[in-house]
Coordinates of C-alpha atoms in Angstrom, one line a residue:
M1 CA -19.9 16.0 -33.5
N2 CA -22.7 13.6 -32.7
N3 CA -22.8 10.2 -34.6
I4 CA -19.7 10.5 -36.7
Y5 CA -20.8 7.6 -38.8
N6 CA -23.7 9.6 -40.2
K7 CA -21.0 11.9 -41.6
V8 CA -18.9 9.2 -43.2
L9 CA -20.3 9.5 -46.7
L10 CA -20.3 13.3 -46.6
G11 CA -16.8 13.4 -45.1
A12 CA -15.4 10.8 -47.6
A13 CA -17.0 12.7 -50.5
I14 CA -15.5 16.0 -49.5
V15 CA -12.1 14.6 -48.8
C16 CA -12.0 12.4 -51.8
T17 CA -13.0 15.2 -54.2
G18 CA -11.3 18.1 -52.6
L19 CA -8.4 16.8 -50.7
M20 CA -6.9 14.0 -52.7
A21 CA -3.3 13.3 -53.6
S22 CA -2.7 14.9 -56.9
C23 CA 0.5 12.9 -57.4
E24 CA -1.1 9.6 -56.2
D25 CA 1.0 9.6 -53.0
Y26 CA -0.5 7.8 -50.0
L27 CA 1.2 10.3 -47.7
T28 CA -0.4 13.3 -49.3
I29 CA -3.8 15.0 -49.0
L30 CA -3.7 17.7 -51.5
P31 CA -6.2 20.3 -52.8
T32 CA -7.5 20.0 -56.3
D33 CA -9.6 22.5 -58.3
S34 CA -12.7 21.2 -56.4
I35 CA -12.2 22.8 -53.1
P36 CA -9.0 24.9 -52.5
E37 CA -7.6 23.9 -49.2
E38 CA -7.3 27.4 -47.8
N39 CA -11.1 27.6 -48.3
F40 CA -11.8 24.3 -46.7
W41 CA -10.7 24.5 -43.0
Q42 CA -13.1 27.3 -42.0
S43 CA -15.5 25.6 -39.5
K44 CA -15.5 22.7 -37.1
G45 CA -17.8 21.0 -39.6
D46 CA -14.8 20.7 -41.9
V47 CA -12.8 19.1 -39.1
N48 CA -15.6 16.7 -38.3
N49 CA -15.8 15.6 -42.0
V50 CA -12.2 14.7 -42.3
C51 CA -12.3 13.0 -38.9
A52 CA -15.1 10.9 -40.3
S53 CA -13.0 10.0 -43.3
A54 CA -10.1 9.0 -41.1
Y55 CA -12.4 6.4 -39.4
Y56 CA -14.1 5.5 -42.7
K57 CA -10.8 4.5 -44.3
L58 CA -10.1 1.8 -41.8
T59 CA -13.5 0.2 -42.4
Q60 CA -13.0 -0.2 -46.2
E61 CA -12.1 -3.5 -47.8
D62 CA -8.6 -2.6 -48.7
A63 CA -7.8 -2.0 -45.0
L64 CA -9.9 -4.6 -43.3
S65 CA -8.8 -7.4 -45.8
R66 CA -5.2 -6.5 -44.9
I67 CA -5.9 -7.0 -41.3
L68 CA -6.9 -10.6 -42.1
Y69 CA -4.1 -11.2 -44.6
W70 CA -1.5 -10.0 -42.1
G71 CA -3.0 -11.1 -38.9
E72 CA -5.0 -14.3 -39.6
F73 CA -4.2 -16.1 -42.9
R74 CA -0.6 -17.0 -42.0
S75 CA -1.8 -18.7 -38.8
D76 CA -3.0 -22.1 -37.7
N77 CA -6.6 -21.0 -37.5
V78 CA -7.5 -21.2 -41.2
E79 CA -6.7 -22.8 -44.4
L80 CA -7.3 -21.9 -48.1
K81 CA -10.4 -23.5 -49.7
D82 CA -9.2 -23.1 -53.2
M83 CA -5.5 -23.9 -53.7
T84 CA -5.5 -22.3 -57.1
N85 CA -5.3 -19.0 -55.2
T86 CA -1.5 -18.9 -55.4
S87 CA -1.2 -15.6 -53.6
I88 CA -2.6 -16.9 -50.3
S89 CA -1.3 -20.5 -50.7
H90 CA 2.3 -19.2 -51.1
M91 CA 1.9 -17.0 -48.1
M92 CA 0.6 -19.9 -46.0
E93 CA 3.5 -22.0 -47.2
G94 CA 6.0 -19.4 -45.9
V95 CA 6.8 -17.9 -49.3
L96 CA 6.0 -14.2 -49.1
Q97 CA 6.4 -12.4 -52.5
P98 CA 6.8 -8.6 -52.4
T99 CA 4.9 -8.3 -55.7
E100 CA 1.6 -9.5 -54.2
S101 CA -0.9 -6.7 -53.6
M102 CA -1.8 -8.1 -50.2
F103 CA 1.3 -6.4 -48.9
K104 CA 0.2 -2.9 -50.1
W105 CA -0.1 -0.5 -47.1
D106 CA -1.5 2.5 -48.9
A107 CA -4.9 2.3 -47.2
F108 CA -3.3 2.6 -43.8
Y109 CA -1.1 5.5 -44.8
S110 CA -4.1 7.3 -46.3
G111 CA -5.9 6.9 -43.0
I112 CA -2.8 8.2 -41.2
A113 CA -2.7 11.2 -43.6
Y114 CA -6.2 12.1 -42.7
C115 CA -5.4 12.0 -39.0
N116 CA -2.3 14.1 -39.6
K117 CA -4.2 16.7 -41.5
V118 CA -6.8 17.0 -38.8
L119 CA -4.1 17.3 -36.1
E120 CA -2.4 20.1 -38.0
K121 CA -5.4 22.1 -39.3
G122 CA -7.5 21.7 -36.2
Q123 CA -4.7 23.2 -34.1
E124 CA -4.3 26.0 -36.6
M125 CA -8.0 26.8 -36.4
I126 CA -7.8 27.0 -32.6
Y127 CA -4.8 29.4 -32.8
K128 CA -6.4 31.6 -35.4
Q129 CA -9.9 31.4 -33.8
T130 CA -11.3 30.6 -37.3
D131 CA -14.6 29.4 -35.9
D132 CA -15.9 30.9 -32.8
T133 CA -18.0 27.8 -32.0
F134 CA -15.0 25.6 -32.1
Q135 CA -13.7 25.7 -28.6
P136 CA -10.4 24.4 -27.2
G137 CA -12.1 21.8 -25.0
E138 CA -13.8 20.3 -28.0
W139 CA -10.6 20.4 -30.0
R140 CA -8.7 18.5 -27.2
S141 CA -11.3 15.7 -27.5
I142 CA -11.0 15.5 -31.3
R143 CA -7.2 15.6 -31.0
A144 CA -7.2 12.7 -28.6
E145 CA -9.4 10.7 -31.1
M146 CA -7.0 11.4 -34.0
L147 CA -3.9 10.6 -32.0
S148 CA -5.5 7.3 -31.0
L149 CA -6.8 6.4 -34.5
R150 CA -3.4 7.2 -36.0
A151 CA -1.8 5.0 -33.3
L152 CA -4.1 2.2 -34.2
Y153 CA -3.1 2.5 -37.9
Y154 CA 0.5 2.4 -37.0
F155 CA 0.0 -0.4 -34.5
Y156 CA -1.3 -2.6 -37.3
L157 CA 1.7 -1.6 -39.5
V158 CA 4.2 -2.4 -36.8
R159 CA 2.7 -5.8 -36.1
A160 CA 2.7 -6.6 -39.8
Y161 CA 6.0 -5.1 -41.1
R162 CA 7.8 -4.3 -37.8
D163 CA 9.8 -1.3 -39.2
V164 CA 7.9 1.3 -41.3
P165 CA 8.1 5.0 -42.3
F166 CA 6.8 7.1 -39.4
I167 CA 5.0 10.1 -40.8
T168 CA 3.5 12.6 -38.3
K169 CA 3.4 15.7 -40.4
T170 CA 1.1 16.6 -43.3
I171 CA 2.4 17.0 -46.9
S172 CA 0.5 19.8 -48.6
T173 CA 2.2 20.4 -51.9
D174 CA 3.4 18.4 -54.8
A175 CA 6.9 19.5 -54.2
E176 CA 6.8 18.3 -50.7
A177 CA 5.3 15.0 -51.8
L178 CA 8.0 14.4 -54.4
E179 CA 10.7 15.3 -52.0
A180 CA 9.2 12.8 -49.4
R181 CA 9.1 10.1 -52.0
K182 CA 12.9 10.4 -52.5
G183 CA 13.5 9.2 -49.0
V184 CA 11.3 8.2 -46.0
P185 CA 13.4 5.6 -44.2
A186 CA 11.7 3.0 -42.0
T187 CA 11.7 3.7 -38.2
Q188 CA 12.2 0.7 -35.9
G189 CA 8.8 -0.6 -34.8
V190 CA 9.8 -0.6 -31.1
V191 CA 10.6 3.1 -31.4
I192 CA 7.3 3.8 -33.1
L193 CA 5.5 2.1 -30.3
D194 CA 7.4 4.2 -27.8
T195 CA 6.1 7.4 -29.5
L196 CA 2.6 6.0 -29.7
I197 CA 2.7 5.2 -26.0
N198 CA 3.8 8.8 -25.2
N199 CA 1.1 10.3 -27.4
L200 CA -1.7 8.2 -25.9
E201 CA -0.5 8.7 -22.3
E202 CA -0.6 12.5 -23.0
C203 CA -4.0 12.6 -24.6
K204 CA -6.0 9.8 -22.9
D205 CA -7.6 12.0 -20.3
H206 CA -8.8 14.5 -22.9
A207 CA -10.8 11.9 -24.9
A208 CA -14.6 12.0 -24.5
M209 CA -16.2 9.7 -21.9
N210 CA -19.7 9.6 -23.6
F211 CA -20.8 10.9 -27.0
G212 CA -24.5 10.4 -26.1
N213 CA -25.2 7.4 -28.3
S214 CA -23.9 3.8 -28.4
L215 CA -22.8 3.9 -32.0
D216 CA -20.3 6.7 -31.3
N217 CA -19.4 5.3 -27.9
K218 CA -18.4 2.1 -29.4
G219 CA -17.2 3.3 -32.8
R220 CA -15.1 6.3 -31.8
F221 CA -12.2 6.6 -29.5
T222 CA -13.3 7.4 -25.9
K223 CA -11.3 7.4 -22.7
R224 CA -12.1 3.7 -22.4
S225 CA -11.0 2.6 -25.9
V226 CA -7.9 4.9 -25.8
R227 CA -6.7 3.1 -22.6
M228 CA -7.5 -0.3 -24.1
L229 CA -5.3 0.4 -27.2
L230 CA -2.6 1.8 -24.9
A231 CA -2.6 -1.4 -22.8
D232 CA -2.3 -3.5 -25.9
I233 CA 0.6 -1.4 -27.2
Y234 CA 2.4 -1.7 -23.8
L235 CA 2.1 -5.4 -23.9
W236 CA 3.4 -5.6 -27.4
Q237 CA 6.4 -3.3 -26.8
G238 CA 7.2 -5.1 -23.6
C239 CA 7.6 -8.4 -25.6
M240 CA 9.7 -6.6 -28.2
L241 CA 12.0 -5.3 -25.5
K242 CA 12.9 -8.8 -24.4
H243 CA 16.3 -9.7 -25.9
G244 CA 16.1 -6.2 -27.5
I245 CA 19.9 -5.7 -27.5
D246 CA 20.5 -9.0 -29.3
K247 CA 17.8 -8.0 -31.9
G248 CA 19.5 -4.7 -32.5
Y249 CA 16.7 -2.5 -31.3
V250 CA 17.8 1.0 -30.4
L251 CA 15.7 2.9 -27.8
L252 CA 16.3 6.0 -25.8
N253 CA 15.7 6.3 -22.1
E254 CA 13.9 9.2 -20.4
Q255 CA 17.2 11.2 -20.3
G256 CA 17.5 10.9 -24.1
D257 CA 20.4 8.5 -24.0
T258 CA 20.6 5.3 -25.9
I259 CA 19.7 2.2 -23.8
K260 CA 22.8 -0.1 -24.0
T261 CA 22.1 -2.9 -21.6
Q262 CA 19.5 -5.6 -21.7
S263 CA 18.9 -5.1 -18.0
E264 CA 17.6 -1.6 -18.6
L265 CA 15.3 -2.9 -21.4
D266 CA 14.0 -5.7 -19.1
T267 CA 13.2 -3.1 -16.5
K268 CA 11.3 -1.1 -19.1
A269 CA 9.4 -4.2 -20.2
T270 CA 8.4 -5.0 -16.6
A271 CA 7.1 -1.5 -16.3
N272 CA 5.1 -1.9 -19.5
F273 CA 3.4 -5.0 -18.3
Q274 CA 2.6 -3.4 -15.0
R275 CA 1.2 -0.3 -16.7
A276 CA -1.0 -2.4 -19.0
I277 CA -2.5 -4.1 -16.0
E278 CA -3.2 -0.8 -14.3
L279 CA -5.0 0.4 -17.5
C280 CA -7.0 -2.8 -17.7
D281 CA -8.0 -2.4 -14.1
E282 CA -9.2 1.1 -14.6
I283 CA -11.4 0.1 -17.6
L284 CA -12.7 -3.0 -15.8
A285 CA -13.7 -0.9 -12.8
E286 CA -15.7 1.4 -15.0
M287 CA -17.4 -1.6 -16.9
N288 CA -18.3 -3.3 -13.6
S289 CA -19.8 0.0 -12.3
D290 CA -21.9 0.4 -15.5
Y291 CA -22.9 -3.3 -15.3
K292 CA -24.2 -3.0 -11.8
K293 CA -26.1 0.2 -12.7
E294 CA -27.8 -1.7 -15.5
I295 CA -28.7 -4.6 -13.3
D296 CA -30.2 -2.2 -10.7
K297 CA -32.1 -0.5 -13.5
N298 CA -33.3 -3.6 -15.3
P299 CA -33.0 -6.5 -12.8
N300 CA -35.4 -8.8 -14.8
Q301 CA -33.2 -8.7 -17.8
Y302 CA -30.3 -10.5 -16.0
T303 CA -30.0 -14.0 -14.7
E304 CA -29.0 -14.8 -11.2
E305 CA -25.8 -16.1 -12.5
E306 CA -25.0 -12.9 -14.3
K307 CA -25.8 -10.8 -11.2
K308 CA -23.2 -12.8 -9.2
Q309 CA -20.4 -12.5 -11.8
P310 CA -17.1 -10.9 -10.7
Y311 CA -16.7 -9.6 -14.3
P312 CA -19.5 -8.0 -16.4
L313 CA -19.9 -11.0 -18.7
Y314 CA -23.0 -12.2 -20.4
Q315 CA -24.0 -15.7 -19.3
I316 CA -25.9 -18.5 -21.0
S317 CA -28.6 -20.6 -19.3
Q318 CA -30.2 -23.5 -21.1
S319 CA -34.0 -23.9 -21.3
G320 CA -35.9 -26.4 -23.3
N321 CA -34.5 -28.5 -26.1
T322 CA -32.6 -25.8 -27.8
T323 CA -30.7 -22.8 -26.2
D324 CA -30.1 -19.5 -27.9
D325 CA -26.5 -18.3 -27.5
K326 CA -27.2 -15.0 -25.7
V327 CA -23.4 -14.2 -25.7
Y328 CA -23.0 -14.4 -29.4
N329 CA -26.4 -12.9 -30.2
K330 CA -25.6 -9.7 -28.2
I331 CA -21.9 -9.3 -29.1
W332 CA -22.1 -10.3 -32.8
G333 CA -25.7 -10.3 -33.7
A334 CA -26.9 -7.0 -32.2
G335 CA -23.5 -5.4 -32.1
N336 CA -22.2 -2.5 -29.9
S337 CA -22.9 -4.6 -26.8
D338 CA -22.1 -3.7 -23.2
E339 CA -19.0 -5.9 -23.6
S340 CA -17.8 -3.9 -26.7
I341 CA -15.0 -1.4 -26.2
F342 CA -14.2 -0.4 -29.8
D343 CA -15.9 -1.7 -33.0
L344 CA -15.6 -0.7 -36.6
Q345 CA -19.1 0.4 -37.6
Y346 CA -21.1 -0.6 -40.6
D347 CA -24.6 0.4 -41.5
G348 CA -24.9 -1.6 -44.8
D349 CA -25.9 1.6 -46.7
Q350 CA -23.3 4.3 -46.6
N351 CA -20.7 1.9 -45.3
S352 CA -20.8 -1.8 -46.1
N353 CA -18.8 -4.7 -44.7
T354 CA -17.8 -6.6 -47.9
V355 CA -14.9 -8.6 -46.4
L356 CA -16.9 -11.3 -44.6
G357 CA -18.7 -12.4 -47.7
S358 CA -15.5 -12.4 -49.9
M359 CA -13.2 -14.0 -47.3
Y360 CA -15.3 -16.3 -45.1
Y361 CA -18.9 -17.0 -45.8
K362 CA -21.4 -16.5 -48.6
T363 CA -24.7 -16.1 -46.8
S364 CA -26.7 -16.2 -50.0
S365 CA -25.5 -19.7 -50.8
K366 CA -24.7 -20.7 -47.2
S367 CA -21.2 -21.8 -48.3
A368 CA -17.6 -21.1 -47.6
A369 CA -15.8 -18.3 -49.5
K370 CA -11.9 -18.2 -49.7
M371 CA -10.9 -19.4 -46.2
V372 CA -12.2 -22.2 -44.0
G373 CA -11.4 -23.4 -40.5
K374 CA -8.3 -25.5 -39.9
P375 CA -9.6 -29.1 -39.2
S376 CA -7.1 -29.6 -36.4
L377 CA -9.1 -27.1 -34.2
F378 CA -12.3 -29.2 -34.6
T379 CA -11.1 -32.8 -34.4
T380 CA -10.9 -32.3 -30.6
I381 CA -14.7 -31.9 -30.4
N382 CA -15.1 -35.3 -28.7
T383 CA -12.7 -34.3 -25.9
I384 CA -13.5 -32.5 -22.6
D385 CA -10.9 -29.8 -21.8
N386 CA -10.2 -31.1 -18.3
D387 CA -6.9 -29.5 -17.5
G388 CA -6.5 -26.6 -19.9
T389 CA -4.1 -28.3 -22.3
L390 CA -6.6 -28.9 -25.1
K391 CA -5.8 -27.0 -28.3
G392 CA -9.0 -26.4 -30.2
F393 CA -12.6 -26.6 -29.4
G394 CA -13.7 -29.1 -26.8
K395 CA -16.9 -31.1 -26.4
T396 CA -18.8 -28.5 -24.4
D397 CA -17.4 -25.3 -26.0
I398 CA -20.2 -23.4 -27.6
R399 CA -17.7 -21.2 -29.6
L400 CA -17.6 -24.2 -32.0
H401 CA -21.1 -23.2 -33.3
E402 CA -20.3 -19.5 -33.1
S403 CA -17.2 -20.0 -35.3
V404 CA -18.0 -22.5 -38.0
S405 CA -20.8 -24.4 -39.6
F406 CA -20.4 -27.7 -37.9
T407 CA -22.3 -30.8 -38.8
E408 CA -20.2 -33.8 -37.9
L409 CA -16.8 -34.8 -36.6
T410 CA -15.6 -36.2 -39.8
Q411 CA -16.5 -33.3 -42.1
S412 CA -13.7 -32.2 -44.4
E413 CA -14.6 -28.5 -44.6
Y414 CA -15.4 -26.0 -41.8
P415 CA -17.1 -22.9 -43.3
I416 CA -16.4 -19.9 -41.1
W417 CA -19.7 -18.1 -40.3
K418 CA -18.6 -16.1 -37.3
N419 CA -20.2 -12.6 -37.7
S420 CA -21.9 -13.8 -40.9
V421 CA -24.8 -15.2 -38.9
E422 CA -27.1 -13.1 -36.7
S423 CA -28.0 -15.7 -34.0
V424 CA -26.6 -19.0 -32.8
S425 CA -28.3 -21.8 -30.9
F426 CA -27.2 -25.3 -29.7
K427 CA -29.1 -28.4 -28.7
D428 CA -27.1 -29.8 -25.8
K429 CA -24.8 -27.8 -23.6
E430 CA -22.9 -30.9 -22.6
N431 CA -22.2 -32.1 -26.1
M432 CA -21.7 -29.7 -29.0
M433 CA -21.7 -32.7 -31.4
E434 CA -25.4 -32.9 -30.9
G435 CA -25.5 -29.9 -33.2
G436 CA -26.6 -26.3 -33.4
D437 CA -28.2 -23.8 -35.7
A438 CA -27.7 -20.3 -36.9
E439 CA -29.6 -17.6 -38.7
P440 CA -27.7 -16.1 -41.6
R441 CA -27.9 -12.4 -42.2
A442 CA -26.8 -9.8 -44.8
T443 CA -23.3 -9.0 -43.6
A444 CA -23.1 -5.5 -45.0
N445 CA -24.0 -4.1 -41.6
A446 CA -21.9 -6.4 -39.5
N447 CA -19.6 -4.5 -37.2
W448 CA -16.0 -5.6 -36.8
P449 CA -14.9 -5.7 -33.1
I450 CA -11.4 -4.4 -32.5
Y451 CA -11.5 -4.6 -28.6
R452 CA -14.1 -6.0 -26.2
L453 CA -14.2 -7.2 -22.6
S454 CA -12.5 -10.5 -23.5
D455 CA -9.5 -8.7 -25.0
L456 CA -9.1 -6.8 -21.7
M457 CA -9.3 -9.9 -19.6
L458 CA -6.8 -11.9 -21.7
I459 CA -4.4 -8.9 -22.1
K460 CA -4.3 -8.5 -18.3
A461 CA -3.8 -12.3 -17.8
E462 CA -1.0 -12.3 -20.3
C463 CA 0.8 -9.4 -18.7
I464 CA 0.5 -11.2 -15.3
A465 CA 2.0 -14.3 -16.9
R466 CA 4.9 -12.3 -18.4
L467 CA 5.7 -10.7 -15.1
A468 CA 6.5 -14.3 -13.9
Y469 CA 4.8 -14.2 -10.5
K470 CA 5.5 -17.2 -8.3
E471 CA 3.1 -20.1 -7.9
N472 CA 0.1 -19.5 -5.7
T473 CA 0.6 -15.7 -5.5
P474 CA -2.6 -13.6 -5.6
E475 CA -1.6 -12.0 -8.9
L476 CA -1.0 -15.3 -10.6
V477 CA -4.2 -16.8 -9.2
E478 CA -6.1 -13.8 -10.6
G479 CA -4.5 -14.4 -14.0
F480 CA -5.8 -18.0 -14.1
R481 CA -9.2 -16.9 -13.0
L482 CA -9.5 -14.2 -15.7
V483 CA -8.9 -16.9 -18.3
N484 CA -11.1 -19.5 -16.8
K485 CA -14.0 -17.2 -16.3
L486 CA -14.1 -16.7 -20.1
F487 CA -13.7 -20.5 -20.6
E488 CA -16.5 -21.2 -18.0
R489 CA -19.0 -18.9 -19.7
Y490 CA -18.5 -20.6 -23.0
N491 CA -18.7 -24.1 -21.5
P492 CA -22.0 -24.1 -19.6
G493 CA -22.1 -27.9 -19.8
L494 CA -19.1 -28.3 -17.5
D495 CA -19.5 -28.5 -13.7
S496 CA -16.7 -28.6 -11.2
T497 CA -18.7 -30.9 -8.8
G498 CA -20.1 -33.1 -11.5
S499 CA -23.5 -33.1 -9.8
G500 CA -26.2 -33.9 -12.3
M501 CA -23.7 -33.3 -15.2
A502 CA -22.1 -35.8 -17.5
N503 CA -19.0 -33.7 -17.9
T504 CA -16.6 -32.4 -15.3
S505 CA -13.5 -30.3 -15.5
D506 CA -10.7 -29.6 -13.1
R507 CA -10.4 -26.1 -14.7
L508 CA -13.5 -25.0 -12.8
K509 CA -12.4 -26.3 -9.4
Y510 CA -11.4 -23.6 -6.9
D511 CA -7.9 -25.0 -6.4
Y512 CA -7.2 -25.5 -10.1
F513 CA -4.5 -22.8 -9.9
K514 CA -2.6 -24.5 -7.1
D515 CA 1.1 -24.9 -7.8
K516 CA 0.8 -23.8 -11.5
S517 CA 3.5 -21.6 -13.0
A518 CA 3.4 -18.4 -14.9
S519 CA 4.5 -20.2 -18.0
A520 CA 1.5 -22.5 -17.7
L521 CA -0.7 -19.4 -17.5
L522 CA 0.9 -18.0 -20.6
E523 CA 0.1 -21.2 -22.6
L524 CA -3.4 -21.2 -21.2
V525 CA -3.9 -17.6 -22.3
Y526 CA -2.8 -18.4 -25.8
R527 CA -5.0 -21.4 -26.2
E528 CA -8.0 -19.3 -24.9
R529 CA -7.1 -16.4 -27.2
Q530 CA -7.1 -18.8 -30.2
R531 CA -10.6 -20.0 -29.5
E532 CA -12.0 -16.6 -28.4
F533 CA -10.6 -14.6 -31.3
F534 CA -10.8 -17.2 -34.0
S535 CA -11.0 -15.6 -37.5
E536 CA -10.7 -12.1 -36.2
G537 CA -7.2 -11.2 -37.5
K538 CA -5.3 -11.6 -34.2
R539 CA -3.8 -15.1 -34.1
W540 CA -0.7 -14.5 -36.3
F541 CA 0.0 -11.3 -34.4
D542 CA -0.2 -13.2 -31.2
I543 CA 2.3 -15.7 -32.5
V544 CA 4.7 -12.9 -33.6
R545 CA 4.5 -11.3 -30.2
Q546 CA 5.6 -14.6 -28.5
A547 CA 8.4 -15.0 -31.0
E548 CA 9.5 -11.5 -30.2
S549 CA 9.5 -12.3 -26.5
V550 CA 11.7 -15.3 -26.8
N551 CA 13.7 -13.9 -29.8
G552 CA 13.1 -17.0 -31.9
T553 CA 10.6 -18.8 -34.0
S554 CA 11.4 -22.5 -33.5
E555 CA 9.3 -23.3 -30.4
V556 CA 6.4 -21.2 -31.2
L557 CA 6.1 -22.5 -34.8
S558 CA 6.6 -26.1 -33.9
S559 CA 4.9 -26.6 -30.5
W560 CA 2.3 -23.8 -30.5
V561 CA 1.4 -23.6 -34.2
G562 CA 2.3 -27.1 -35.5
A563 CA 3.8 -25.6 -38.7
S564 CA 5.3 -27.9 -41.3
K565 CA 9.1 -28.5 -41.3
S566 CA 9.4 -26.5 -44.6
V567 CA 7.5 -23.5 -43.1
Q568 CA 9.6 -23.7 -39.9
T569 CA 12.7 -23.6 -42.1
R570 CA 11.6 -20.7 -44.2
L571 CA 10.6 -18.7 -41.1
R572 CA 13.5 -19.6 -38.9
K573 CA 14.6 -15.9 -38.7
L574 CA 12.5 -13.6 -36.5
I575 CA 12.2 -11.0 -39.2
A576 CA 10.6 -13.7 -41.4
M577 CA 7.5 -13.5 -39.1
Y578 CA 6.9 -10.0 -40.6
V579 CA 5.6 -9.3 -44.2
P580 CA 7.7 -7.7 -47.0
Y581 CA 7.4 -4.2 -48.3
Y582 CA 5.3 -4.1 -51.5
N583 CA 7.7 -4.0 -54.4
D584 CA 6.3 -0.7 -55.8
E585 CA 7.1 1.1 -52.6
L586 CA 10.8 0.2 -53.0
K587 CA 10.7 1.8 -56.5
V588 CA 9.3 5.1 -55.2
N589 CA 11.1 5.2 -51.9
P590 CA 14.8 4.3 -52.3
S591 CA 15.3 4.7 -48.5
L592 CA 13.3 1.6 -47.8
V593 CA 15.4 -1.6 -47.4
Q594 CA 13.5 -4.8 -48.1
N595 CA 13.0 -7.4 -45.4
E596 CA 16.2 -9.5 -45.7
V597 CA 14.3 -12.8 -45.8
W598 CA 11.9 -11.8 -48.6
D599 CA 14.4 -9.8 -50.7
K600 CA 15.3 -12.8 -52.8
Y601 CA 11.7 -12.7 -54.2
T602 CA 12.0 -9.0 -55.1
P603 CA 12.2 -8.6 -58.9
N604 CA 15.8 -7.9 -60.1
S605 CA 17.1 -9.1 -56.8
S606 CA 20.6 -10.7 -57.0
K607 CA 19.8 -13.1 -54.2
P608 CA 18.9 -16.7 -54.9
T609 CA 15.4 -17.9 -54.4
E610 CA 16.0 -21.3 -52.9
N611 CA 14.8 -22.2 -49.5
Q612 CA 16.5 -20.2 -46.7

């Protein structure tokens, strides 16, 4: 099954013509008169084609755009360029209307249906020995991929809606589909995450280590990316478990009994954070080993600074009047870099990335599309981040030029060109206000990173912070160093000694971590995540995770986000941080109960529509 993305068009064509839902149900993959299903699952090639389609679905605009709607556009990273777009403006104002198509989830359930179909039919083929060349070992690897991809689909749904229908079986007839439509109740998100954790723990060692090419190694689930996803889910569920009894979450223990005390949930949350750290350490050890092998093989391609790094991070060294941003150019420009763990793959031909141009940046006219950067993140560009409390991009942070088209401090609009330009350069590493440049590209073949090394480092640091280690303990010190190593690589104009530099920062001093608390680390992690993952569809999910951890929205919306009083009021309930079910889903599935905060905007609702 080499190079699955070469099979995307073929797989999509077969599935879309021969295995589509005859009653237009997103849960169903049904045979039509094109290819009867009993004649389809005859070879491992059939399995491979549907696997390709399962991946393909997540790359399409109806899925990728939802990742941005749900995970980015409600956050303090971006603002709407054209306020006549009432759909987005209402959402950003804290008024989420169930009739808006941005809350449709059918793309995700279609992807889940493909995964479920492979999991069922692939297993049947092994039992029946349908194809002699399709061996159990190969099937175990494919099964691990589909369990992981299905988990990723559900992980997005849980982060967006919290509670959703949890479907793990295929629906193969119209009768089954119609029966399912009569009632698929939502399962609590915290319970879904528990099942995903169990699935991934069981299958992670069966995933492939190496597919033989970088495209598949970065674009399909491997042992590395399965563990990365698992670590992220552990972190998320750990935060949901905090105050879980008060939130009404119902979870079973290992004996199958309902957990009734918060103490037991807290113990489980602690184990989650510890397990996430273990998984991150396993991946980091592998990446460090690969990094050292590459240095030994090609020593002239690495700077002395890169050779000395404790983490396998690309580094920037300035030469001449203008410096190319090696970090950006490898991770975003070239794609599938050594730091990449899992990327959605685009080739611009069979599979095109249309979201960047429609949402962020029109490379043809070099202008902003729907969304632009929030000015508050860029008005700090005259300030050196000396102690880690700066929110936004500081004077020496080259991610400024990676993220937006920046010309001057007083500009009123910040077009988001991250991933829409192929290469980035800057003039003065000590002062980003001196300007930079970028080379636009056709974005149709721009990959979309889901996980990379910086995710790993910041997930581990956040878990350390949430374990509340005491000041000056080795664990807490490591958490600070993980965050600051990322900050240091993006701020090459800072120097802890100040020798020969105009800028200095206490953050880079060896004893910066002295007497600092776990809560200080958590805030540092969140500020770094905001800069690192700007515009990538993660910021709002980060905010929701923190709200889950403290069982409240007040502090995170006021102090961390700086939301307006009206938005704070509308989102004062924790469930308001999640999006509503699309209205049409309520019509076809009477077992769904609308999010209580957004129900008043549901047509024919008896609830008033005044502010909450």
